XYZ file of C-alpha atoms in Angstrom:
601
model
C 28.331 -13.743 -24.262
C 26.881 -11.020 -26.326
C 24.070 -11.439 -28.417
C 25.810 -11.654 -31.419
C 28.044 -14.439 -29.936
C 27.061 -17.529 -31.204
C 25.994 -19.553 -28.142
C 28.870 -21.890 -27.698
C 29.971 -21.101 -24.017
C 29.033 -18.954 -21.260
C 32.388 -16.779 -21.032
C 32.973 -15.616 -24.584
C 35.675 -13.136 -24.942
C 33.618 -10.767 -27.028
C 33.842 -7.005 -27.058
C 30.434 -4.952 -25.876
C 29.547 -2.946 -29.282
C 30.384 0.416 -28.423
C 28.109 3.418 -28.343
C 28.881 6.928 -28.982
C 28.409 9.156 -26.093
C 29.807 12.524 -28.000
C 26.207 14.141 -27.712
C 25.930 13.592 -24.532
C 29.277 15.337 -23.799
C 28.285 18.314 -26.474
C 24.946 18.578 -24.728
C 24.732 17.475 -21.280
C 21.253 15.574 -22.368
C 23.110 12.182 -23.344
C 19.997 10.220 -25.356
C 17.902 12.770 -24.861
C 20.035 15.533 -27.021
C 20.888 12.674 -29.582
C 18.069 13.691 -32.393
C 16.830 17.357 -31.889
C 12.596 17.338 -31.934
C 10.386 19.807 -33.843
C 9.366 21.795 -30.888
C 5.932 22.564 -31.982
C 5.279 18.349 -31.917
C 2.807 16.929 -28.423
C 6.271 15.085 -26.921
C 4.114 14.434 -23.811
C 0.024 14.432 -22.521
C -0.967 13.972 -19.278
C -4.467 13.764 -18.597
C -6.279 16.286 -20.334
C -2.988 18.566 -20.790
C -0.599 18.526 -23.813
C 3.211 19.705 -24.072
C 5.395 20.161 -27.130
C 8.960 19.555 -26.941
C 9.487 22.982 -26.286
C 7.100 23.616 -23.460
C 8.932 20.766 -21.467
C 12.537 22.040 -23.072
C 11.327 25.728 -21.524
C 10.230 24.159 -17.830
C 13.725 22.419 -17.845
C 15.640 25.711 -19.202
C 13.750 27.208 -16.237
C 15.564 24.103 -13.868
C 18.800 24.821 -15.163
C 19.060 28.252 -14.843
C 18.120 27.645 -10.934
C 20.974 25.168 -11.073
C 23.181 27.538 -12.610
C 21.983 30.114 -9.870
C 23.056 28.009 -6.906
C 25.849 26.987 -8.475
C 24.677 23.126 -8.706
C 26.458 22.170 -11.528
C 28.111 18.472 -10.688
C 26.487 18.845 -7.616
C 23.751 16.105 -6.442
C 20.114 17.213 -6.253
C 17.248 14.981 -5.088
C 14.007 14.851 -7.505
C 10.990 13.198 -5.792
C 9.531 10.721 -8.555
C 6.371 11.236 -9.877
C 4.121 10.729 -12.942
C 3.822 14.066 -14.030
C 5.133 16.675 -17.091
C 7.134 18.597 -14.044
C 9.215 15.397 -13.083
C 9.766 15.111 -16.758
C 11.357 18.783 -16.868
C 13.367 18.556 -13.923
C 15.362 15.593 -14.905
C 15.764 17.727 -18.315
C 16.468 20.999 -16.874
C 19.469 18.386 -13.994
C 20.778 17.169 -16.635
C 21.184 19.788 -19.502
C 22.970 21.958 -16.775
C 25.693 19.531 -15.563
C 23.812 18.430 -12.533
C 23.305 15.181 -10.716
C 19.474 13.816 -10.079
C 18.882 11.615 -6.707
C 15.736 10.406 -7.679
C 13.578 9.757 -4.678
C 10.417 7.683 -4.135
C 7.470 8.086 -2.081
C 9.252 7.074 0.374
C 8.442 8.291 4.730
C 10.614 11.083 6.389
C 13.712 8.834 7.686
C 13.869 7.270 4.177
C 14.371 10.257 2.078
C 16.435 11.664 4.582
C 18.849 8.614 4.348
C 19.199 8.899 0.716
C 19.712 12.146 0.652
C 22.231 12.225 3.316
C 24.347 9.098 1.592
C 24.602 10.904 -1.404
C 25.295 14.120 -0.222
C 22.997 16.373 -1.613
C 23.269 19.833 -2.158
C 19.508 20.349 -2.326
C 16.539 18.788 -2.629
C 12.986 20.010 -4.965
C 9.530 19.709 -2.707
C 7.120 17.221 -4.863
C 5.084 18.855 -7.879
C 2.288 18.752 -5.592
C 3.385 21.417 -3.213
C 1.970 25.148 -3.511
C 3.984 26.259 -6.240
C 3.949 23.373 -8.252
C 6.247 24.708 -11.175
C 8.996 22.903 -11.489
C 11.963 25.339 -11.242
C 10.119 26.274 -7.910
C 10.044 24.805 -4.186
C 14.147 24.026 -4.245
C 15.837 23.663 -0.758
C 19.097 24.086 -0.238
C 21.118 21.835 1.988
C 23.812 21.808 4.292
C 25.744 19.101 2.099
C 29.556 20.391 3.682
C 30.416 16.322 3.043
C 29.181 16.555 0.003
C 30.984 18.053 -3.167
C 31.151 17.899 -6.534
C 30.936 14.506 -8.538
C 32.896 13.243 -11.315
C 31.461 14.235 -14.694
C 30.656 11.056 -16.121
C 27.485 10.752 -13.611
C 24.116 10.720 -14.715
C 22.299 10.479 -12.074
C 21.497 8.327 -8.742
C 18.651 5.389 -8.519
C 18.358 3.729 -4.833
C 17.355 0.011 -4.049
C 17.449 -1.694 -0.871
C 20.547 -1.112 1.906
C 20.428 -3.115 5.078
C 19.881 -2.130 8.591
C 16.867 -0.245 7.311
C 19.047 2.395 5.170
C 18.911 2.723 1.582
C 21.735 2.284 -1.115
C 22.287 4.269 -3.603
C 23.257 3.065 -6.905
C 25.568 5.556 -9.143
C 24.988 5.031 -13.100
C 27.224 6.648 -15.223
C 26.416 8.532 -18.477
C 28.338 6.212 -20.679
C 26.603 2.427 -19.754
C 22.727 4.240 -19.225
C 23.715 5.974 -23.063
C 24.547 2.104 -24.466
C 21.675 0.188 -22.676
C 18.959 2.964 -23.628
C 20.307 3.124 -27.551
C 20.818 -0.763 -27.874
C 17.265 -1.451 -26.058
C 15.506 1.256 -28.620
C 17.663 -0.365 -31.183
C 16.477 -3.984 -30.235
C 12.675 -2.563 -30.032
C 11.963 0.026 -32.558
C 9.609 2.991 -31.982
C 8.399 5.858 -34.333
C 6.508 9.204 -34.197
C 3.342 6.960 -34.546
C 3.790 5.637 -31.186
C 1.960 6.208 -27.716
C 3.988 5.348 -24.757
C 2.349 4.634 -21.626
C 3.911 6.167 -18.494
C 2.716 3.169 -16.054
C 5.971 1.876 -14.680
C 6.556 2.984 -10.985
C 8.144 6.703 -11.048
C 12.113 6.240 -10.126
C 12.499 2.560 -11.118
C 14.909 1.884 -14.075
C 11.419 0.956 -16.581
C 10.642 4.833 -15.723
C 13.497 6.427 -17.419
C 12.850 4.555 -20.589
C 9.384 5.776 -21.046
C 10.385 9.154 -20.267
C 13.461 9.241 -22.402
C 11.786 7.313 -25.180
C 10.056 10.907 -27.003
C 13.454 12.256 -27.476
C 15.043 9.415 -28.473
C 12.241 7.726 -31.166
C 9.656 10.620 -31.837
C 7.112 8.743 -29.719
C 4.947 10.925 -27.364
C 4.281 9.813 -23.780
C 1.092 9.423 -22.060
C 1.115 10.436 -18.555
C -2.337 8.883 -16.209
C -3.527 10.315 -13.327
C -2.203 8.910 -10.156
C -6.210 7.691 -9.890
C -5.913 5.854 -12.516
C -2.253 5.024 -12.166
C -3.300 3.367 -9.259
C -6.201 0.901 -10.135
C -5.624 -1.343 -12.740
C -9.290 -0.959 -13.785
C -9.616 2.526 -14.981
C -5.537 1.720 -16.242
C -6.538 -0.303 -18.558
C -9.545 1.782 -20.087
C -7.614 4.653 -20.383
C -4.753 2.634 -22.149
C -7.964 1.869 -24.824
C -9.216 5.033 -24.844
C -5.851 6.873 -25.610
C -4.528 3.629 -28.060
C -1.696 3.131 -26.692
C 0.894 1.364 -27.913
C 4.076 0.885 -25.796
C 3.163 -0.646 -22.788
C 5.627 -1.693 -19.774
C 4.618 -3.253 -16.918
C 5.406 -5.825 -13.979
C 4.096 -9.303 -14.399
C 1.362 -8.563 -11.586
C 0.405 -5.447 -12.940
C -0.205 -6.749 -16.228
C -1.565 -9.666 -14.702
C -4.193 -7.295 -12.847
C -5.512 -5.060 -16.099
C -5.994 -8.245 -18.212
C -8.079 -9.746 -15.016
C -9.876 -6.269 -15.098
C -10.245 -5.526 -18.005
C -13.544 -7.000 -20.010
C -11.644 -6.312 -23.445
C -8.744 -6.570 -25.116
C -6.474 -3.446 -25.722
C -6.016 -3.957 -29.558
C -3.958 -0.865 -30.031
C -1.073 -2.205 -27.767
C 1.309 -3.744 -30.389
C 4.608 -3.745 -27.847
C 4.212 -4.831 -24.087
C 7.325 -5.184 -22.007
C 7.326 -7.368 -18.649
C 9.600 -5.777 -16.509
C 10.693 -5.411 -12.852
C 10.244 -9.119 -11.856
C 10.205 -12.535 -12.945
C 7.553 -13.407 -15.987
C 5.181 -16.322 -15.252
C 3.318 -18.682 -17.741
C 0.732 -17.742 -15.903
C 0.813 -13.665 -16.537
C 2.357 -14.378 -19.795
C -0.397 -16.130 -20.805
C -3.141 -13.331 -19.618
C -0.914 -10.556 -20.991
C -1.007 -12.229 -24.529
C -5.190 -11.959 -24.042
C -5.030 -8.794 -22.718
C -2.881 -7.646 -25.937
C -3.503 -9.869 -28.806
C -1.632 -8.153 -31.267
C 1.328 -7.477 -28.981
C 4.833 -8.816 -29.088
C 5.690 -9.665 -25.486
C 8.902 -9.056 -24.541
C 10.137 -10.289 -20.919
C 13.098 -7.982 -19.768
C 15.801 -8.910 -17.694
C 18.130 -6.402 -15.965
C 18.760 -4.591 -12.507
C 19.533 -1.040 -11.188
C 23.407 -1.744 -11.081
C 22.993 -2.812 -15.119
C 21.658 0.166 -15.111
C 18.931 -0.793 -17.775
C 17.850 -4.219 -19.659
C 20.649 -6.481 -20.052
C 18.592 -9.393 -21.911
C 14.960 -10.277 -23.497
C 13.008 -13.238 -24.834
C 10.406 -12.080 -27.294
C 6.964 -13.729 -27.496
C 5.152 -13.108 -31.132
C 1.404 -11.860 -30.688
C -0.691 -14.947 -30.459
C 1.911 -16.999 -28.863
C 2.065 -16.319 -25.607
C -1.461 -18.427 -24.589
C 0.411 -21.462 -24.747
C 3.641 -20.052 -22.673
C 5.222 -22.630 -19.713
C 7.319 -21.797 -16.882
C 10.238 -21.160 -17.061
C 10.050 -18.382 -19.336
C 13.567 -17.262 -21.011
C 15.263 -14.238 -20.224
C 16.590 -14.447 -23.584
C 19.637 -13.087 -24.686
C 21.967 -10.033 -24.380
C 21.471 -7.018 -26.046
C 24.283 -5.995 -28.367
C 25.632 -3.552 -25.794
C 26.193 -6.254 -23.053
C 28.791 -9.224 -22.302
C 27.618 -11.777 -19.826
C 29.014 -14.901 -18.392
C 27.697 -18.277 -16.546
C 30.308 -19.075 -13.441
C 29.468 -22.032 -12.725
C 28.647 -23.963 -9.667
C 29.854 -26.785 -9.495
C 28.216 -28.686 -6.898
C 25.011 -27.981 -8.570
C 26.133 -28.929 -12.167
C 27.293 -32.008 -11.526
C 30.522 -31.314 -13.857
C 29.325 -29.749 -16.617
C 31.490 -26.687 -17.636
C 30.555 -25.400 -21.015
C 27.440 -25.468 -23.137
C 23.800 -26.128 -23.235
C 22.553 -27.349 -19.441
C 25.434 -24.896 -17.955
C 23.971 -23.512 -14.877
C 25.824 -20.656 -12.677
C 25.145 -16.871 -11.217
C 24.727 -14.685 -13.947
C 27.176 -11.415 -14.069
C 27.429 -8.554 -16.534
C 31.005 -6.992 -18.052
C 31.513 -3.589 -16.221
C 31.315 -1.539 -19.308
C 27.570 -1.967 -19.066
C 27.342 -1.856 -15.593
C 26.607 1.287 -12.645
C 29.697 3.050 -11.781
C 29.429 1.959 -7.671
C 27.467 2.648 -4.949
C 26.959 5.655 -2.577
C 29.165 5.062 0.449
C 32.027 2.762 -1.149
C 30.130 -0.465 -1.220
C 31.634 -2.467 -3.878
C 29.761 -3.213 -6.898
C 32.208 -4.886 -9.153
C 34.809 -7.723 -8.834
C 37.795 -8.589 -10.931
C 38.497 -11.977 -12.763
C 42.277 -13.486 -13.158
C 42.482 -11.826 -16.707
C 42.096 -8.171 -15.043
C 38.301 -7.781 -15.902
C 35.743 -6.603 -14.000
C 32.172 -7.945 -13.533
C 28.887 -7.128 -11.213
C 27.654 -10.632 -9.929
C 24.021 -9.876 -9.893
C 23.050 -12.535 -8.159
C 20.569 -14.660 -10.238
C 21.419 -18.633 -10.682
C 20.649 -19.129 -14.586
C 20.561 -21.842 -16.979
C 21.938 -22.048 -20.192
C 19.140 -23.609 -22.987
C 19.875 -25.945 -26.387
C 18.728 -22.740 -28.293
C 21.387 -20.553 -26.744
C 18.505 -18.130 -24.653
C 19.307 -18.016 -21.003
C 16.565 -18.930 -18.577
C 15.996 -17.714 -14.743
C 16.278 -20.315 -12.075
C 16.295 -18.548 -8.979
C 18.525 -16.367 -6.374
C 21.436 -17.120 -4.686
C 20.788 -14.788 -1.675
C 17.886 -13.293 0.716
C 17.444 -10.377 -1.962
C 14.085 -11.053 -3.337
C 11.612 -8.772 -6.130
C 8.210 -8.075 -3.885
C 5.959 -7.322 -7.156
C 8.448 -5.481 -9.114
C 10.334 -3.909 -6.428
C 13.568 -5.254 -5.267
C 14.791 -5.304 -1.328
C 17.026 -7.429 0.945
C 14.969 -9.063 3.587
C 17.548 -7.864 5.639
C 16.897 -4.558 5.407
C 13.297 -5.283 6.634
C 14.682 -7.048 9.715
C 17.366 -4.162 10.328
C 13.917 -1.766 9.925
C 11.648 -3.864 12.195
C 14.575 -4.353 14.597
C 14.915 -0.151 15.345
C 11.446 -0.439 16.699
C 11.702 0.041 20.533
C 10.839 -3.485 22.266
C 11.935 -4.908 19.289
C 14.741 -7.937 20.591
C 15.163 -9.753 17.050
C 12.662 -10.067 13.961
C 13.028 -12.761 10.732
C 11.260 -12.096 7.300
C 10.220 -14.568 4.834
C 9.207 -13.955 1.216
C 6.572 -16.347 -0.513
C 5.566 -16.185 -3.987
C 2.484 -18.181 -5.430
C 2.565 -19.865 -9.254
C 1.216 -16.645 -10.708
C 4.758 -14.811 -9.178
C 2.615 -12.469 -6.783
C 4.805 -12.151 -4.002
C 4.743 -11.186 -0.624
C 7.050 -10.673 2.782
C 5.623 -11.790 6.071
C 7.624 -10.662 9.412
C 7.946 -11.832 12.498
C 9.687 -10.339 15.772
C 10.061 -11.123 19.271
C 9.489 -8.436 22.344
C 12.310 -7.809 24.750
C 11.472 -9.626 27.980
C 9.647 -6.757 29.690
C 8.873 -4.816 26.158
C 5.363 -3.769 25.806
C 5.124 -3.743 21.447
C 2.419 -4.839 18.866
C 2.502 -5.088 15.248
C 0.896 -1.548 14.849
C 3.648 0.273 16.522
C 6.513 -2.087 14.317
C 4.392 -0.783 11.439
C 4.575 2.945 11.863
C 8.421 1.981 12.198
C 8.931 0.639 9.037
C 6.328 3.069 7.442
C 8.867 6.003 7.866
C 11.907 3.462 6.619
C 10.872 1.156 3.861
C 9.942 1.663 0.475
C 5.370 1.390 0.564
C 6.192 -1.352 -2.119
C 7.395 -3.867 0.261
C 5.630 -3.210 3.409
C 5.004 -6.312 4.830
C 1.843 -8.189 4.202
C 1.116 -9.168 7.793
C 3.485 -8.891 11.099
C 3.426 -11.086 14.014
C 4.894 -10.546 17.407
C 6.461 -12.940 19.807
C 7.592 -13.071 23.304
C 10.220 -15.380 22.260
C 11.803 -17.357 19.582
C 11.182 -20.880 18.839
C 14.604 -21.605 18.419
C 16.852 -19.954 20.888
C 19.609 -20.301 17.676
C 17.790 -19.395 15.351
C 19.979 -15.987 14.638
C 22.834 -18.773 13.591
C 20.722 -20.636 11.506
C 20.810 -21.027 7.516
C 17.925 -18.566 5.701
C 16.001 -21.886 4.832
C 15.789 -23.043 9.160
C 15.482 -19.669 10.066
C 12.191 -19.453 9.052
C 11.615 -22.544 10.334
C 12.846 -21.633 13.627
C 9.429 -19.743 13.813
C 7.149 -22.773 12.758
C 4.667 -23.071 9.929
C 2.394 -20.000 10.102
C -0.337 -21.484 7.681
C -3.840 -22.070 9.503
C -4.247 -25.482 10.968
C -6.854 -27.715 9.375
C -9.272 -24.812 8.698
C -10.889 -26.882 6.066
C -12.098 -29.452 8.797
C -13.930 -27.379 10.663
C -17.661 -27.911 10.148
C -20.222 -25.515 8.902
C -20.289 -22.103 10.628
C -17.555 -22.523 12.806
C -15.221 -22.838 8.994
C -16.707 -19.470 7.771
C -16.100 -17.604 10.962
C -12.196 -18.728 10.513
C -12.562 -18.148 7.010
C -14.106 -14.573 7.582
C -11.531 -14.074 10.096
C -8.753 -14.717 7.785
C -10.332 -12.380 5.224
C -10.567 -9.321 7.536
C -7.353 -9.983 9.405
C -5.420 -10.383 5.879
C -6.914 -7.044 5.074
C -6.172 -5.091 8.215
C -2.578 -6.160 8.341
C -2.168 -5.124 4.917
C -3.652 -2.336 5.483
C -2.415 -1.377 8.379
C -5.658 -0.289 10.053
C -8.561 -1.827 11.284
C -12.195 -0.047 10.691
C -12.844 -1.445 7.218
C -16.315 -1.660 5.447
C -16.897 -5.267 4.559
C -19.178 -3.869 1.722
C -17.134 -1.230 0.666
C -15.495 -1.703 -2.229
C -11.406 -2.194 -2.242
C -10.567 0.355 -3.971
C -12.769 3.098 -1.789
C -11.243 1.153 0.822
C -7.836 2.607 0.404
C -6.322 -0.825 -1.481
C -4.254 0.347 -4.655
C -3.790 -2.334 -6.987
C -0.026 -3.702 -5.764
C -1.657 -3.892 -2.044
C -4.609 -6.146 -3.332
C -2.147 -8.674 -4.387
C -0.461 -8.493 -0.886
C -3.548 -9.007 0.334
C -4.691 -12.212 -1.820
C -1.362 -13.355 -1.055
C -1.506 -13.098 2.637
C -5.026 -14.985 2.277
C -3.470 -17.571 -0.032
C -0.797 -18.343 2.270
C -3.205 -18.745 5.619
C -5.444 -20.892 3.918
C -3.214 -23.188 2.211
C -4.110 -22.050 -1.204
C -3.585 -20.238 -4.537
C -5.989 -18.188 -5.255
C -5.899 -15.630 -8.379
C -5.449 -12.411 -7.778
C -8.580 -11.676 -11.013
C -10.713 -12.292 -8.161
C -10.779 -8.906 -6.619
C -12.330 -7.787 -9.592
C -15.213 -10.133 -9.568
C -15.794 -10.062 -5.920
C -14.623 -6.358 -5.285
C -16.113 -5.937 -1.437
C -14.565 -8.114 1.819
C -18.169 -9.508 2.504
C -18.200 -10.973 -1.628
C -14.635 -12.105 -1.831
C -15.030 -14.011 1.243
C -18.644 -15.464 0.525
C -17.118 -16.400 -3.324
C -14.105 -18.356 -0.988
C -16.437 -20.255 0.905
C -18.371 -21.447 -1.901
C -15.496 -22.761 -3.708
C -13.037 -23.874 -1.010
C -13.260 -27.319 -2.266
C -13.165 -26.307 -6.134
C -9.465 -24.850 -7.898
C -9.553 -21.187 -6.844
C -7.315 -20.337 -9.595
């Protein structure tokens, strides 16, 4: 159904409103050539450093004439993603010369070699941190002889998680990221007035609308340190101190500025929850962060390649949110469909209570993926759809609502992977005979992946050197939160075993009846499950219990792997706010022990 369907049935027959793509084809900038800029305006200030929109036009004419140099044109180039002005210029100068961007995270060695090898790129630019930091500079050529030239109506390359430890690239076309970026601008208006925050992790798909979103609305993007990118307390100050506007966010992050932040931001009038399911629970503390915000929960994926649906929350209404939250409905550029499954609907076929896996018409869907994997499957009437995975539920009111996933592919915190890509990862460690990982997510949707492997009979391996294996391999994002190695499974079967009894094949991991254990002997398991939870998410042992986290080497998105490691040994949920009150080891556990028998959330 489109959103201008009425919502009658979960297959409507309706025709995605089209969207111009003529400027892109004139220009080569797509949305961001679609409403020329004065260029003595600020498009874009980052830290204490300001750039018109023809500074950062300039820095990407310098890109393109590099481009044009090498002869780059339709050729793929990887662009390491980053929060600053020369990111920014680089995708400008790609794209205004005809060129392809692979846009690469901060990812270890193997990993970016991987992705650049499955989309054969022609070169590759050294991060805006290197020596010469401008960003026509630092470009290395590659031997990309398998490579060659790609079809014009690319825009550029995202990656998510592969399997076997690889990742897979995901090719969006000009023509469905130029309809989801003008219908979601379109569906949430911006202006000139407007202050976008550039919080979203660099490379995701919530990136590329706060970059794109000064040439498209007038707005002018903020840019924060990677300091205070990184610690939702000095994040939210600075969103207060710069009065920002546009915010977009996952539900932990936002989760983790309202918990640390002692006021409200009132200049925020548009946050946008983004990257992973929205709880009640982070709904609820986003509405108090931003009290005069509409919250708007956004639904889509990399292979959409943008939002597909949203659910808006008017300011002040969010305090009393419940779980489930809707994922609304489609934006005017999108068709969508229920298929049903049967067994689970009991019969029902059409209407309100339909439940089914959610897919999206191709028009407004990524072109494929790197290396032929296919993306989209064809119906009995000769059109295509991507299945993208996610069992939904049609409500009275005609707003679709999030159930759950139909596979092992799981969102750790706002970034998505395959838990079998972490157990093709582990299993390319040396000693490494087999390996399961398990995702669990507490009521306040902070998530985490625990791992388990089992030595080869002989095989001398620990967690630390499994680590350093899926360091160089995995995106930082979903590291796991704590790794445990066996001699041997529990279940000699258990590689034939259903996802549910495969973890069960390896027994409940929870501590036993900590709670039982009297007086001091309780707080030395408790204080062990503390500093263990920390060290394994860590990776490294050494670490001041009176230190705070954050001079610790904890970023924000770590400190929730880390209270949700400790959640899951103990048996409970505790909120992830509490780092914030009880910022050392030594306090957070002391507070724990205090309260063991109270609600920790």
């Amino acid at each position: 159904m489109s959103r201008r369907d009425e919502p009658t049935g979960p297959a409507r027959d309706t025709t995605s409103t089209a969207v111009s793509t003529t400027t892109y084809a004139e220009t080569g900038l797509g949305v961001l050539g679609r409403a020329p800029r004065d260029p003595g305006r600020v498009a874009l200030v980052h830290e204490d450093r300001e750039l018109t929109f023809g500074e950062l036009a300039a820095l990407g004419a310098d890109v393109g004439e590099v481009v044009r140099r090498h002869r780059l044109e339709r050729r793929v180039v990887g662009v390491p993603a980053e929060r600053s002005p020369e990111f920014v210029a680089r995708l400008l100068g790609l794209w205004g010369a005809g060129a392809v961007p692979a846009i690469l995270g901060d990812w270890g060695r193997e990993r970016v070699r991987g992705a650049l090898a499955v989309t054969g790129a022609a070169a590759v630019f050294a991060p805006s941190t290197a020596p010469s930091s401008a960003p026509a500079a630092a470009l290395e050529l590659l031997d990309a002889s398998g490579g060659g030239s790609v079809a014009d109506d690319v825009s550029h390359v995202l990656f998510t998680s592969g399997t076997t430890g690889r990742p897979k690239g995901i090719v969006v076309g000009r023509a469905a990221f130029e309809a989801a970026c003008a219908a979601f601008f379109e569906e949430l208006p911006m202006d000139e007035s407007d202050r976008v925050a550039f919080l979203s992790r660099p490379g995701h798909d919530p990136s590329l609308r706060e970059l794109i979103a000064p040439w498209v609305t007038g707005a002018t993007l903020y840019v924060p340190g990677s300091r205070t990118a990184g610690d939702a307390r000095p994040a939210a100050d600075w969103l207060a101190a710069h009065s920002v506007t546009v915010l977009q966010g996952s539900p932990v992050l936002l989760q983790l500025m309202a918990g640390a932040s002692p006021r409200p931001v009132q200049s925020l009038r548009l946050v946008c929850s983004v990257g992973a399911r929205l709880t009640a629970a982070a709904l609820r503390a986003t509405a108090r962060f931003a009290p005069r915000a509409t919250v708007v929960n956004c639904y889509g994926a990399s292979e959409t390649p943008q939002v597909v649906c949203v659910h808006r929350v008017p300011p002040g209404q969010g305090v009393t949110g419940e779980d489930p939250i809707p994922i609304g409905r489609p934006l005017g550029h999108a068709t969508v469909r229920i298929v049903p499954e049967s067994a689970r609907n009991g019969g029902v076929s059409d209407g309100a209570g339909l439940e089914g896996r959610l897919q999206v018409e191709s028009s407004a869907c990524a072109l494929g993926y790197t290396g032929g994997a296919p993306l989209l499957t064809t119906d009995q009437d000769g059109r295509r759809w991507y299945d993208t995975g996610d069992v939904v539920r049609l409500l009275p009111d005609g707003d679709l609502c999030f159930l759950r996933r139909a596979d092992r592919q799981v969102q750790v915190n706002g970034t998505r992977v395959e838990l079998d890509e972490i157990e093709g990862a582990a299993s390319l460690a040396p000693g490494v005979a087999g390996a399961v990982a398990t995702f669990v997510e507490d009521g306040a949707g902070v998530g985490t992946v625990r791992l388990t492997v089992v030595r080869s009979p002989g095989a001398a391996v620990d967690g630390e050197e499994v680590r350093a294996v899926l360091r160089d391999r995995l995106d930082p994002a979903v590291m796991p939160s704590s790794i445990e190695v066996r001699d041997e499974a529990r279940n000699d079967s258990w590689n034939d075993e259903p996802d549910e009894d495969r973890a069960d094949a390896w027994g409940d991991e929870r501590s036993d009846g900590w709670d039982d254990e009297p007086g001091e002997d309780q707080a030395g398991k408790l204080w062990a499950v503390v500093d263990e939870s920390a060290r394994s998410v860590l990776g490294r042992s050494g670490i001041d219990p009176d230190g705070g986290f954050f001079e610790a080497g904890f970023t924000s998105m770590s400190l929730m792997r880390f209270v949700s490691e400790v959640s899951i040994r103990l048996g409970r949920e505790i909120s992830p706010v509490l780092v914030f009150r009880y910022p050392t080891l030594r306090a957070f556990a002391d507070h724990l022990r205090e309260t063991l028998d109270d609600d920790l959330t």
